[in-house]
Amino acid sequence: MPMRQSFRDFAPYDPGFTPVDVLLSANENTYGVPAPVQQLMVQAVANQAFNRYPDPMSNALRDAIASWQGHGLTRGNVCVSNGGDELLFNLLLAFGGPDGMPLINCIPTFSVYKLYAQLTGTPCVDVPRTADFDVDTQAVEAAMGNGGIVVLTSPNNPTGNLVDPVWVQRLAHANPTSLILVDEAYIEFASPQASCTSLVTACRNVACLRTFSKAFCLAGVRCGYLLADPAVIDGLSAVRQPYSVDVAAQAIAQVAVEHAEAFQPAIRAIMASRDEAIARIGAIPGCVAYPSDANFILVRVPHAHQVWCQLRDCCSILVRDFSSTPGLEDCLRITVGTPEENDRVIAALAQIVKE
């Protein structure tokens, strides 16, 4: 069956999954949902009417999120989606496209941004990051031109860098007709002061993307949300697929919001383990472990692809191979897991590099 000409060269998104004993490739929270909270989630799902369509706008969950996040937010500032990816696609569909604003993409970063720009016909302007993977603020400002959709990932995937909220606010004020999306999928692993959520009500053109997949251990549930001005939320609501967030996802995510504090011990443990792992990996001869404010570490190691293969095939450990990505040559991304998982990957890495 002939496919559209413009999509024929597209390849499916490949997370690079292989069955292994230690899975540290997808930035999942390997601690899992706390047992008491999981029981509440199971009960919440059991109470749903599966023969009825879900609330198409997830209004109860929107209310809970708005109250939880504070900053004077209301239901009108929240859009709930089937994972953060749906929000990214719909944002470009609503505000980008051939007749909308271009995407300003700070590379290297999450590859899905550019993929969705191509799928929606949105022109994409790549702005390389600095040698330390920080956003090149001057280059972004210059690229704004007549406006655009700027995606600032904070912490950045796969490099772990944050963006400065003060600069984001200045950028928003200087470009009032542009839309600035701060992707905060991993922000719970950083300092609370690093978040840009307070800018949503201060700047009508700043939006913050969040997810329950990472810190809240719900990658398998697929539920994300956007905090933005009501005009942006209305634009997303106009293009979204109906009933995209099912009753189970809405119920489970609401329990996570109501019991968010129960996830904090694991989040704090991951942050402490991350900092320890950066020091330990950095002490391995030939390895560079970059600073990170996320639940993963970018590591540069000689012959990274071969190292990745040995970790997978000889040690049953899967990390993410970025060695063929421009700007990330010889780089691997390692998710921070439990102490036992971290010990295993660090020991294996040290042995492979030594050989």
mmCIF file of C-alpha atoms in Angstrom:
data_model
loop_
_atom_site.group_PDB
_atom_site.id
_atom_site.type_symbol
_atom_site.label_atom_id
_atom_site.label_comp_id
_atom_site.label_asym_id
_atom_site.label_seq_id
_atom_site.Cartn_x
_atom_site.Cartn_y
_atom_site.Cartn_z
ATOM 1 C CA MET A 1 0.000 0.000 0.000
ATOM 2 C CA PRO A 2 1.616 3.268 -1.050
ATOM 3 C CA MET A 3 2.405 5.614 1.830
ATOM 4 C CA ARG A 4 2.431 9.402 1.660
ATOM 5 C CA GLN A 5 5.564 10.488 -0.164
ATOM 6 C CA SER A 6 6.655 12.857 2.608
ATOM 7 C CA PHE A 7 6.603 10.044 5.191
ATOM 8 C CA ARG A 8 8.156 7.189 3.230
ATOM 9 C CA ASP A 9 11.629 7.688 4.680
ATOM 10 C CA PHE A 10 10.379 7.781 8.280
ATOM 11 C CA ALA A 11 11.417 4.993 10.615
ATOM 12 C CA PRO A 12 9.383 4.079 13.721
ATOM 13 C CA TYR A 13 10.639 5.541 16.997
ATOM 14 C CA ASP A 14 12.952 2.916 18.462
ATOM 15 C CA PRO A 15 13.590 2.980 22.231
ATOM 16 C CA GLY A 16 16.290 0.331 21.737
ATOM 17 C CA PHE A 17 14.701 -2.145 24.168
ATOM 18 C CA THR A 18 16.212 -5.598 24.676
ATOM 19 C CA PRO A 19 15.225 -8.022 27.475
ATOM 20 C CA VAL A 20 17.954 -7.862 30.165
ATOM 21 C CA ASP A 21 18.373 -8.317 33.909
ATOM 22 C CA VAL A 22 19.146 -4.644 34.600
ATOM 23 C CA LEU A 23 17.131 -2.162 32.533
ATOM 24 C CA LEU A 24 18.632 1.329 32.780
ATOM 25 C CA SER A 25 17.902 2.683 29.315
ATOM 26 C CA ALA A 26 14.510 4.410 29.481
ATOM 27 C CA ASN A 27 14.811 6.758 32.495
ATOM 28 C CA GLU A 28 12.090 4.886 34.353
ATOM 29 C CA ASN A 29 11.850 5.026 38.136
ATOM 30 C CA THR A 30 13.062 1.541 39.039
ATOM 31 C CA TYR A 31 11.857 1.863 42.648
ATOM 32 C CA GLY A 32 8.240 1.488 41.540
ATOM 33 C CA VAL A 33 5.037 2.847 43.062
ATOM 34 C CA PRO A 34 5.010 2.667 46.895
ATOM 35 C CA ALA A 35 2.933 -0.376 47.887
ATOM 36 C CA PRO A 36 0.242 1.497 49.882
ATOM 37 C CA VAL A 37 -0.261 3.962 47.015
ATOM 38 C CA GLN A 38 -0.412 1.137 44.489
ATOM 39 C CA GLN A 39 -3.221 -0.469 46.465
ATOM 40 C CA LEU A 40 -5.140 2.801 46.374
ATOM 41 C CA MET A 41 -4.585 2.979 42.609
ATOM 42 C CA VAL A 42 -5.907 -0.557 42.142
ATOM 43 C CA GLN A 43 -9.010 0.306 44.157
ATOM 44 C CA ALA A 44 -9.522 3.545 42.228
ATOM 45 C CA VAL A 45 -9.400 1.661 38.924
ATOM 46 C CA ALA A 46 -11.790 -1.016 40.233
ATOM 47 C CA ASN A 47 -14.328 1.705 41.017
ATOM 48 C CA GLN A 48 -14.457 2.971 37.427
ATOM 49 C CA ALA A 49 -17.356 2.338 35.036
ATOM 50 C CA PHE A 50 -15.583 0.644 32.143
ATOM 51 C CA ASN A 51 -18.716 0.632 29.990
ATOM 52 C CA ARG A 52 -18.756 4.449 29.910
ATOM 53 C CA TYR A 53 -16.493 6.805 28.034
ATOM 54 C CA PRO A 54 -14.052 8.741 30.198
ATOM 55 C CA ASP A 55 -14.413 12.431 30.952
ATOM 56 C CA PRO A 56 -13.003 13.800 27.672
ATOM 57 C CA MET A 57 -11.225 16.685 29.426
ATOM 58 C CA SER A 58 -10.200 14.813 32.631
ATOM 59 C CA ASN A 59 -11.732 17.635 34.653
ATOM 60 C CA ALA A 60 -11.407 16.074 38.116
ATOM 61 C CA LEU A 61 -7.728 15.402 37.445
ATOM 62 C CA ARG A 62 -7.268 18.912 36.015
ATOM 63 C CA ASP A 63 -8.684 20.389 39.207
ATOM 64 C CA ALA A 64 -6.401 18.222 41.349
ATOM 65 C CA ILE A 65 -3.328 19.155 39.316
ATOM 66 C CA ALA A 66 -4.120 22.871 39.392
ATOM 67 C CA SER A 67 -4.510 22.817 43.175
ATOM 68 C CA TRP A 68 -1.383 20.674 43.624
ATOM 69 C CA GLN A 69 0.854 22.854 41.457
ATOM 70 C CA GLY A 70 -0.398 26.128 42.967
ATOM 71 C CA HIS A 71 0.793 29.461 41.509
ATOM 72 C CA GLY A 72 -2.843 30.548 41.184
ATOM 73 C CA LEU A 73 -3.573 27.930 38.536
ATOM 74 C CA THR A 74 -7.091 26.765 37.737
ATOM 75 C CA ARG A 75 -8.591 24.019 35.601
ATOM 76 C CA GLY A 76 -8.318 26.367 32.630
ATOM 77 C CA ASN A 77 -4.519 26.283 32.926
ATOM 78 C CA VAL A 78 -4.266 22.479 32.687
ATOM 79 C CA CYS A 79 -4.462 20.024 29.798
ATOM 80 C CA VAL A 80 -4.171 16.288 30.520
ATOM 81 C CA SER A 81 -2.940 13.937 27.823
ATOM 82 C CA ASN A 82 -2.052 10.367 26.926
ATOM 83 C CA GLY A 83 1.571 10.844 27.923
ATOM 84 C CA GLY A 84 3.672 13.932 27.328
ATOM 85 C CA ASP A 85 4.269 12.886 23.725
ATOM 86 C CA GLU A 86 0.648 13.567 22.809
ATOM 87 C CA LEU A 87 0.965 17.087 24.173
ATOM 88 C CA LEU A 88 4.117 17.707 22.138
ATOM 89 C CA PHE A 89 2.434 16.541 18.944
ATOM 90 C CA ASN A 90 -0.739 18.533 19.570
ATOM 91 C CA LEU A 91 1.200 21.663 20.436
ATOM 92 C CA LEU A 92 2.969 21.588 17.073
ATOM 93 C CA LEU A 93 -0.259 20.641 15.321
ATOM 94 C CA ALA A 94 -2.109 23.597 16.846
ATOM 95 C CA PHE A 95 0.572 26.288 16.769
ATOM 96 C CA GLY A 96 3.115 25.058 14.214
ATOM 97 C CA GLY A 97 2.561 23.488 10.813
ATOM 98 C CA PRO A 98 3.206 25.032 7.392
ATOM 99 C CA ASP A 99 1.206 28.160 8.232
ATOM 100 C CA GLY A 100 2.181 28.489 11.901
ATOM 101 C CA MET A 101 5.306 29.164 13.918
ATOM 102 C CA PRO A 102 8.579 27.277 13.368
ATOM 103 C CA LEU A 103 10.101 25.040 16.019
ATOM 104 C CA ILE A 104 13.343 26.254 17.592
ATOM 105 C CA ASN A 105 15.097 23.091 18.720
ATOM 106 C CA CYS A 106 18.123 23.181 21.058
ATOM 107 C CA ILE A 107 20.189 20.161 20.016
ATOM 108 C CA PRO A 108 21.227 17.656 21.209
ATOM 109 C CA THR A 109 17.915 17.023 22.938
ATOM 110 C CA PHE A 110 14.890 14.715 22.862
ATOM 111 C CA SER A 111 14.627 13.486 19.273
ATOM 112 C CA VAL A 112 10.815 13.393 19.271
ATOM 113 C CA TYR A 113 10.597 17.201 18.995
ATOM 114 C CA LYS A 114 12.086 17.180 15.517
ATOM 115 C CA LEU A 115 10.169 14.051 14.527
ATOM 116 C CA TYR A 116 6.846 15.673 15.427
ATOM 117 C CA ALA A 117 7.849 18.839 13.614
ATOM 118 C CA GLN A 118 8.335 16.759 10.480
ATOM 119 C CA LEU A 119 5.025 14.943 10.979
ATOM 120 C CA THR A 120 3.116 18.208 11.382
ATOM 121 C CA GLY A 121 4.937 20.059 8.599
ATOM 122 C CA THR A 122 6.473 22.484 11.081
ATOM 123 C CA PRO A 123 9.738 24.127 9.936
ATOM 124 C CA CYS A 124 12.530 23.292 12.390
ATOM 125 C CA VAL A 125 15.483 25.529 13.261
ATOM 126 C CA ASP A 126 18.228 23.605 15.061
ATOM 127 C CA VAL A 127 20.237 25.673 17.562
ATOM 128 C CA PRO A 128 23.306 23.775 18.819
ATOM 129 C CA ARG A 129 24.053 23.831 22.523
ATOM 130 C CA THR A 130 27.381 24.911 23.981
ATOM 131 C CA ALA A 131 30.286 22.533 24.588
ATOM 132 C CA ASP A 132 28.892 21.895 28.090
ATOM 133 C CA PHE A 133 25.415 21.208 26.629
ATOM 134 C CA ASP A 134 23.928 24.417 28.026
ATOM 135 C CA VAL A 135 21.368 26.305 25.925
ATOM 136 C CA ASP A 136 23.116 28.898 23.773
ATOM 137 C CA THR A 137 20.908 31.755 24.922
ATOM 138 C CA GLN A 138 22.232 34.301 22.447
ATOM 139 C CA ALA A 139 21.754 31.904 19.539
ATOM 140 C CA VAL A 140 18.193 31.138 20.633
ATOM 141 C CA GLU A 141 17.384 34.840 20.899
ATOM 142 C CA ALA A 142 18.811 35.411 17.429
ATOM 143 C CA ALA A 143 16.824 32.474 16.020
ATOM 144 C CA MET A 144 13.532 33.829 17.307
ATOM 145 C CA GLY A 145 13.243 36.241 14.376
ATOM 146 C CA ASN A 146 9.547 36.794 13.751
ATOM 147 C CA GLY A 147 8.529 34.292 16.414
ATOM 148 C CA GLY A 148 8.550 30.595 17.024
ATOM 149 C CA ILE A 149 7.827 27.679 19.311
ATOM 150 C CA VAL A 150 10.910 27.327 21.509
ATOM 151 C CA VAL A 151 11.290 24.011 23.308
ATOM 152 C CA LEU A 152 13.575 24.197 26.340
ATOM 153 C CA THR A 153 14.006 20.835 28.030
ATOM 154 C CA SER A 154 14.837 21.236 31.705
ATOM 155 C CA PRO A 155 16.539 19.012 32.729
ATOM 156 C CA ASN A 156 17.560 18.278 29.169
ATOM 157 C CA ASN A 157 17.336 14.742 27.851
ATOM 158 C CA PRO A 158 19.920 13.233 27.448
ATOM 159 C CA THR A 159 22.415 15.703 28.951
ATOM 160 C CA GLY A 160 20.791 16.590 32.295
ATOM 161 C CA ASN A 161 21.160 20.400 32.034
ATOM 162 C CA LEU A 162 18.698 22.917 33.436
ATOM 163 C CA VAL A 163 17.577 26.216 31.935
ATOM 164 C CA ASP A 164 17.531 29.397 33.995
ATOM 165 C CA PRO A 165 13.933 30.506 34.782
ATOM 166 C CA VAL A 166 15.115 34.124 34.919
ATOM 167 C CA TRP A 167 16.311 33.914 31.321
ATOM 168 C CA VAL A 168 13.120 32.117 30.259
ATOM 169 C CA GLN A 169 11.054 34.967 31.675
ATOM 170 C CA ARG A 170 13.217 37.531 29.903
ATOM 171 C CA LEU A 171 12.902 35.603 26.621
ATOM 172 C CA ALA A 172 9.130 35.411 27.013
ATOM 173 C CA HIS A 173 8.771 39.131 27.645
ATOM 174 C CA ALA A 174 11.013 39.996 24.701
ATOM 175 C CA ASN A 175 9.029 37.747 22.332
ATOM 176 C CA PRO A 176 5.364 38.055 23.340
ATOM 177 C CA THR A 177 3.996 36.477 20.157
ATOM 178 C CA SER A 178 6.137 33.345 20.517
ATOM 179 C CA LEU A 179 5.364 30.241 22.552
ATOM 180 C CA ILE A 180 7.986 28.940 24.963
ATOM 181 C CA LEU A 181 7.536 25.340 26.045
ATOM 182 C CA VAL A 182 9.609 24.192 29.006
ATOM 183 C CA ASP A 183 9.613 20.393 29.030
ATOM 184 C CA GLU A 184 9.961 19.511 32.714
ATOM 185 C CA ALA A 185 9.507 15.749 32.473
ATOM 186 C CA TYR A 186 12.405 15.240 34.902
ATOM 187 C CA ILE A 187 12.087 18.368 37.051
ATOM 188 C CA GLU A 188 11.186 16.465 40.235
ATOM 189 C CA PHE A 189 14.812 15.295 40.395
ATOM 190 C CA ALA A 190 16.094 18.890 40.503
ATOM 191 C CA SER A 191 15.868 21.728 42.995
ATOM 192 C CA PRO A 192 12.332 23.157 43.358
ATOM 193 C CA GLN A 193 13.727 26.558 42.399
ATOM 194 C CA ALA A 194 14.640 25.178 38.967
ATOM 195 C CA SER A 195 11.036 24.876 37.786
ATOM 196 C CA CYS A 196 9.439 27.412 35.454
ATOM 197 C CA THR A 197 5.860 26.651 36.523
ATOM 198 C CA SER A 198 5.518 30.008 38.290
ATOM 199 C CA LEU A 199 5.992 31.677 34.888
ATOM 200 C CA VAL A 200 2.776 30.181 33.510
ATOM 201 C CA THR A 201 0.657 32.844 35.206
ATOM 202 C CA ALA A 202 3.349 35.540 34.965
ATOM 203 C CA CYS A 203 3.918 35.098 31.201
ATOM 204 C CA ARG A 204 1.009 34.145 28.965
ATOM 205 C CA ASN A 205 3.385 32.612 26.394
ATOM 206 C CA VAL A 206 5.197 30.165 28.720
ATOM 207 C CA ALA A 207 3.925 26.588 29.036
ATOM 208 C CA CYS A 208 5.332 23.772 31.192
ATOM 209 C CA LEU A 209 5.031 20.106 30.302
ATOM 210 C CA ARG A 210 4.994 17.533 33.098
ATOM 211 C CA THR A 211 4.535 13.772 33.242
ATOM 212 C CA PHE A 212 3.691 11.025 35.726
ATOM 213 C CA SER A 213 6.000 8.614 33.865
ATOM 214 C CA LYS A 214 9.286 9.405 35.598
ATOM 215 C CA ALA A 215 9.302 10.493 39.236
ATOM 216 C CA PHE A 216 5.842 9.015 39.827
ATOM 217 C CA CYS A 217 6.661 5.572 38.380
ATOM 218 C CA LEU A 218 3.749 5.522 35.905
ATOM 219 C CA ALA A 219 5.515 5.078 32.565
ATOM 220 C CA GLY A 220 3.157 2.191 31.769
ATOM 221 C CA VAL A 221 0.034 4.268 32.447
ATOM 222 C CA ARG A 222 0.767 7.052 29.908
ATOM 223 C CA CYS A 223 -0.454 10.257 31.500
ATOM 224 C CA GLY A 224 1.057 13.717 31.147
ATOM 225 C CA TYR A 225 -0.151 17.272 31.526
ATOM 226 C CA LEU A 226 0.572 20.805 30.391
ATOM 227 C CA LEU A 227 0.371 23.981 32.467
ATOM 228 C CA ALA A 228 -0.298 26.987 30.240
ATOM 229 C CA ASP A 229 -2.420 30.049 29.586
ATOM 230 C CA PRO A 230 -6.086 29.182 28.892
ATOM 231 C CA ALA A 231 -5.684 30.315 25.269
ATOM 232 C CA VAL A 232 -2.982 27.665 24.763
ATOM 233 C CA ILE A 233 -5.096 25.041 26.531
ATOM 234 C CA ASP A 234 -8.044 25.910 24.269
ATOM 235 C CA GLY A 235 -5.833 25.477 21.200
ATOM 236 C CA LEU A 236 -4.734 22.031 22.352
ATOM 237 C CA SER A 237 -8.314 21.066 23.206
ATOM 238 C CA ALA A 238 -9.393 21.951 19.660
ATOM 239 C CA VAL A 239 -6.999 19.496 17.983
ATOM 240 C CA ARG A 240 -6.800 16.649 20.488
ATOM 241 C CA GLN A 241 -8.268 13.224 19.823
ATOM 242 C CA PRO A 242 -11.424 12.640 21.896
ATOM 243 C CA TYR A 243 -11.210 10.382 24.943
ATOM 244 C CA SER A 244 -7.431 10.011 24.639
ATOM 245 C CA VAL A 245 -6.962 9.608 28.423
ATOM 246 C CA ASP A 246 -8.823 6.526 29.605
ATOM 247 C CA VAL A 247 -10.643 6.087 32.903
ATOM 248 C CA ALA A 248 -7.857 3.980 34.429
ATOM 249 C CA ALA A 249 -5.145 6.531 33.651
ATOM 250 C CA GLN A 250 -7.245 9.392 35.042
ATOM 251 C CA ALA A 251 -7.988 7.493 38.255
ATOM 252 C CA ILE A 252 -4.394 6.341 38.784
ATOM 253 C CA ALA A 253 -2.917 9.776 38.123
ATOM 254 C CA GLN A 254 -5.337 11.396 40.556
ATOM 255 C CA VAL A 255 -4.192 9.019 43.300
ATOM 256 C CA ALA A 256 -0.588 9.931 42.477
ATOM 257 C CA VAL A 257 -1.418 13.633 42.855
ATOM 258 C CA GLU A 258 -3.235 13.078 46.150
ATOM 259 C CA HIS A 259 -0.317 11.054 47.544
ATOM 260 C CA ALA A 260 2.595 12.807 45.861
ATOM 261 C CA GLU A 261 4.540 13.025 49.122
ATOM 262 C CA ALA A 262 4.793 9.212 49.264
ATOM 263 C CA PHE A 263 7.082 9.282 46.225
ATOM 264 C CA GLN A 264 9.561 11.702 47.805
ATOM 265 C CA PRO A 265 11.785 9.146 49.630
ATOM 266 C CA ALA A 266 12.572 7.343 46.353
ATOM 267 C CA ILE A 267 13.104 10.649 44.538
ATOM 268 C CA ARG A 268 15.569 11.776 47.213
ATOM 269 C CA ALA A 269 17.322 8.407 47.089
ATOM 270 C CA ILE A 270 17.686 8.662 43.305
ATOM 271 C CA MET A 271 19.129 12.164 43.579
ATOM 272 C CA ALA A 272 21.692 11.028 46.164
ATOM 273 C CA SER A 273 22.581 7.941 44.131
ATOM 274 C CA ARG A 274 22.938 10.072 40.997
ATOM 275 C CA ASP A 275 25.481 12.375 42.604
ATOM 276 C CA GLU A 276 27.400 9.417 44.003
ATOM 277 C CA ALA A 277 27.352 7.631 40.642
ATOM 278 C CA ILE A 278 28.652 10.715 38.816
ATOM 279 C CA ALA A 279 31.651 10.774 41.134
ATOM 280 C CA ARG A 280 32.280 7.034 40.864
ATOM 281 C CA ILE A 281 31.974 6.892 37.075
ATOM 282 C CA GLY A 282 34.099 10.004 36.712
ATOM 283 C CA ALA A 283 36.845 8.232 38.652
ATOM 284 C CA ILE A 284 37.023 5.427 36.075
ATOM 285 C CA PRO A 285 40.017 6.129 33.789
ATOM 286 C CA GLY A 286 38.829 7.323 30.389
ATOM 287 C CA CYS A 287 35.246 8.071 31.490
ATOM 288 C CA VAL A 288 33.609 11.483 31.741
ATOM 289 C CA ALA A 289 30.367 11.709 33.719
ATOM 290 C CA TYR A 290 28.558 14.990 33.080
ATOM 291 C CA PRO A 291 26.677 16.860 35.831
ATOM 292 C CA SER A 292 22.965 16.048 35.870
ATOM 293 C CA ASP A 293 19.797 17.309 37.517
ATOM 294 C CA ALA A 294 17.713 14.409 36.202
ATOM 295 C CA ASN A 295 17.451 10.697 37.023
ATOM 296 C CA PHE A 296 20.077 9.778 34.436
ATOM 297 C CA ILE A 297 23.732 10.462 33.721
ATOM 298 C CA LEU A 298 25.405 11.157 30.384
ATOM 299 C CA VAL A 299 28.731 9.360 30.188
ATOM 300 C CA ARG A 300 31.424 9.764 27.548
ATOM 301 C CA VAL A 301 33.599 6.675 27.195
ATOM 302 C CA PRO A 302 36.005 5.548 24.465
ATOM 303 C CA HIS A 303 34.408 3.176 21.934
ATOM 304 C CA ALA A 304 31.000 3.744 23.495
ATOM 305 C CA HIS A 305 29.054 1.564 21.082
ATOM 306 C CA GLN A 306 31.282 -1.422 21.773
ATOM 307 C CA VAL A 307 30.960 -0.756 25.503
ATOM 308 C CA TRP A 308 27.171 -0.630 25.122
ATOM 309 C CA CYS A 309 27.218 -3.987 23.314
ATOM 310 C CA GLN A 310 29.357 -5.583 26.015
ATOM 311 C CA LEU A 311 27.127 -4.271 28.781
ATOM 312 C CA ARG A 312 24.113 -5.752 27.014
ATOM 313 C CA ASP A 313 25.529 -9.036 25.745
ATOM 314 C CA CYS A 314 27.983 -9.949 28.491
ATOM 315 C CA CYS A 315 26.497 -8.293 31.585
ATOM 316 C CA SER A 316 22.740 -8.265 30.802
ATOM 317 C CA ILE A 317 22.639 -4.506 31.432
ATOM 318 C CA LEU A 318 20.890 -2.153 29.017
ATOM 319 C CA VAL A 319 21.727 1.551 28.883
ATOM 320 C CA ARG A 320 21.007 3.983 26.046
ATOM 321 C CA ASP A 321 23.516 4.357 23.220
ATOM 322 C CA PHE A 322 23.813 7.923 21.909
ATOM 323 C CA SER A 323 27.215 7.469 20.302
ATOM 324 C CA SER A 324 25.871 8.018 16.761
ATOM 325 C CA THR A 325 24.004 11.231 17.676
ATOM 326 C CA PRO A 326 25.718 14.418 16.444
ATOM 327 C CA GLY A 327 27.304 16.173 19.385
ATOM 328 C CA LEU A 328 27.102 13.061 21.561
ATOM 329 C CA GLU A 329 29.825 10.961 19.992
ATOM 330 C CA ASP A 330 31.039 8.212 22.353
ATOM 331 C CA CYS A 331 28.218 8.952 24.808
ATOM 332 C CA LEU A 332 25.974 6.591 26.745
ATOM 333 C CA ARG A 333 23.022 7.590 28.928
ATOM 334 C CA ILE A 334 22.624 5.605 32.132
ATOM 335 C CA THR A 335 19.413 5.733 34.159
ATOM 336 C CA VAL A 336 19.939 5.981 37.905
ATOM 337 C CA GLY A 337 18.432 2.869 39.451
ATOM 338 C CA THR A 338 18.461 1.239 42.865
ATOM 339 C CA PRO A 339 21.806 1.093 44.736
ATOM 340 C CA GLU A 340 22.214 -2.537 43.653
ATOM 341 C CA GLU A 341 21.579 -1.699 39.993
ATOM 342 C CA ASN A 342 23.955 1.262 40.161
ATOM 343 C CA ASP A 343 26.703 -0.853 41.717
ATOM 344 C CA ARG A 344 26.284 -3.467 39.009
ATOM 345 C CA VAL A 345 26.468 -1.079 36.054
ATOM 346 C CA ILE A 346 29.402 0.902 37.505
ATOM 347 C CA ALA A 347 31.385 -2.269 38.233
ATOM 348 C CA ALA A 348 30.689 -3.629 34.746
ATOM 349 C CA LEU A 349 31.617 -0.334 33.121
ATOM 350 C CA ALA A 350 34.897 -0.165 35.043
ATOM 351 C CA GLN A 351 35.794 -3.717 34.058
ATOM 352 C CA ILE A 352 34.967 -3.230 30.381
ATOM 353 C CA VAL A 353 36.943 0.010 30.130
ATOM 354 C CA LYS A 354 39.904 -1.618 31.922
ATOM 355 C CA GLU A 355 39.960 -4.421 29.368
#
